Amino acid sequence: MSILLGVDFGLRRTGVAVCDAGGTLAAPLEIIDIRRQSTDAVQRIVRLANEYEAEGIVVGLPINM
């Protein structure tokens, strides 16, 4: 399997996590403060994806909130 990033967008903060290559364990990477500009968050996520050589990004969809 490949490494994936998990992204949970929020109005004030965006959480980013990474899973191991086996796809069994996810660990938090960082929380991005997006109150300044949301483009900063996107650029940071792209940098993290490149740094961890992620082959995909999974975006959370909070349907019960």
mmCIF file of C-alpha atoms in Angstrom:
data_model
loop_
_atom_site.group_PDB
_atom_site.id
_atom_site.type_symbol
_atom_site.label_atom_id
_atom_site.label_comp_id
_atom_site.label_asym_id
_atom_site.label_seq_id
_atom_site.Cartn_x
_atom_site.Cartn_y
_atom_site.Cartn_z
ATOM 1 C CA MET A 1 0.000 0.000 0.000
ATOM 2 C CA SER A 2 0.999 3.634 -0.182
ATOM 3 C CA ILE A 3 1.277 6.500 2.260
ATOM 4 C CA LEU A 4 -1.798 8.728 2.509
ATOM 5 C CA LEU A 5 -2.428 12.096 4.133
ATOM 6 C CA GLY A 6 -5.692 12.699 5.947
ATOM 7 C CA VAL A 7 -7.043 16.252 5.932
ATOM 8 C CA ASP A 8 -9.852 17.539 8.134
ATOM 9 C CA PHE A 9 -10.833 21.057 7.058
ATOM 10 C CA GLY A 10 -12.374 23.433 9.569
ATOM 11 C CA LEU A 11 -13.366 27.077 9.596
ATOM 12 C CA ARG A 12 -10.453 28.060 11.830
ATOM 13 C CA ARG A 13 -8.053 25.125 11.777
ATOM 14 C CA THR A 14 -7.217 22.248 9.479
ATOM 15 C CA GLY A 15 -5.850 18.995 10.865
ATOM 16 C CA VAL A 16 -3.419 16.850 8.904
ATOM 17 C CA ALA A 17 -2.514 13.227 9.641
ATOM 18 C CA VAL A 18 -0.408 10.609 7.877
ATOM 19 C CA CYS A 19 -0.923 6.869 7.706
ATOM 20 C CA ASP A 20 1.809 4.278 7.500
ATOM 21 C CA ALA A 21 2.570 2.458 4.262
ATOM 22 C CA GLY A 22 0.586 -0.551 5.483
ATOM 23 C CA GLY A 23 -2.541 1.549 5.918
ATOM 24 C CA THR A 24 -3.111 0.381 9.487
ATOM 25 C CA LEU A 25 -2.019 3.301 11.655
ATOM 26 C CA ALA A 26 -2.582 7.042 11.296
ATOM 27 C CA ALA A 27 -0.699 9.653 13.290
ATOM 28 C CA PRO A 28 -1.396 13.375 13.589
ATOM 29 C CA LEU A 29 1.106 15.628 11.840
ATOM 30 C CA GLU A 30 -0.005 19.147 12.586
ATOM 31 C CA ILE A 31 -2.837 21.603 12.937
ATOM 32 C CA ILE A 32 -2.800 24.471 10.470
ATOM 33 C CA ASP A 33 -4.330 27.793 11.509
ATOM 34 C CA ILE A 34 -6.284 28.961 8.455
ATOM 35 C CA ARG A 35 -7.658 32.221 9.813
ATOM 36 C CA ARG A 36 -5.036 34.133 7.830
ATOM 37 C CA GLN A 37 -5.632 32.705 4.345
ATOM 38 C CA SER A 38 -6.946 29.362 3.228
ATOM 39 C CA THR A 39 -4.374 29.279 0.403
ATOM 40 C CA ASP A 40 -1.663 29.035 3.080
ATOM 41 C CA ALA A 41 -3.276 25.810 4.304
ATOM 42 C CA VAL A 42 -3.394 24.335 0.803
ATOM 43 C CA GLN A 43 0.255 25.191 0.191
ATOM 44 C CA ARG A 44 1.262 23.631 3.516
ATOM 45 C CA ILE A 45 -0.688 20.446 2.731
ATOM 46 C CA VAL A 46 1.067 20.197 -0.636
ATOM 47 C CA ARG A 47 4.462 20.602 1.076
ATOM 48 C CA LEU A 48 3.588 17.882 3.609
ATOM 49 C CA ALA A 49 2.418 15.554 0.833
ATOM 50 C CA ASN A 50 5.731 16.034 -0.956
ATOM 51 C CA GLU A 51 7.757 15.674 2.246
ATOM 52 C CA TYR A 52 6.090 12.382 3.200
ATOM 53 C CA GLU A 53 5.901 11.209 -0.435
ATOM 54 C CA ALA A 54 2.152 10.684 -0.064
ATOM 55 C CA GLU A 55 0.442 9.020 -2.995
ATOM 56 C CA GLY A 56 -2.995 10.314 -2.050
ATOM 57 C CA ILE A 57 -4.950 12.674 0.154
ATOM 58 C CA VAL A 58 -8.128 11.706 1.997
ATOM 59 C CA VAL A 59 -10.394 14.632 2.899
ATOM 60 C CA GLY A 60 -12.849 14.336 5.763
ATOM 61 C CA LEU A 61 -16.530 14.978 5.098
ATOM 62 C CA PRO A 62 -18.415 15.779 8.324
ATOM 63 C CA ILE A 63 -21.978 14.849 7.409
ATOM 64 C CA ASN A 64 -23.354 14.597 10.970
ATOM 65 C CA MET A 65 -22.341 18.013 12.246
#
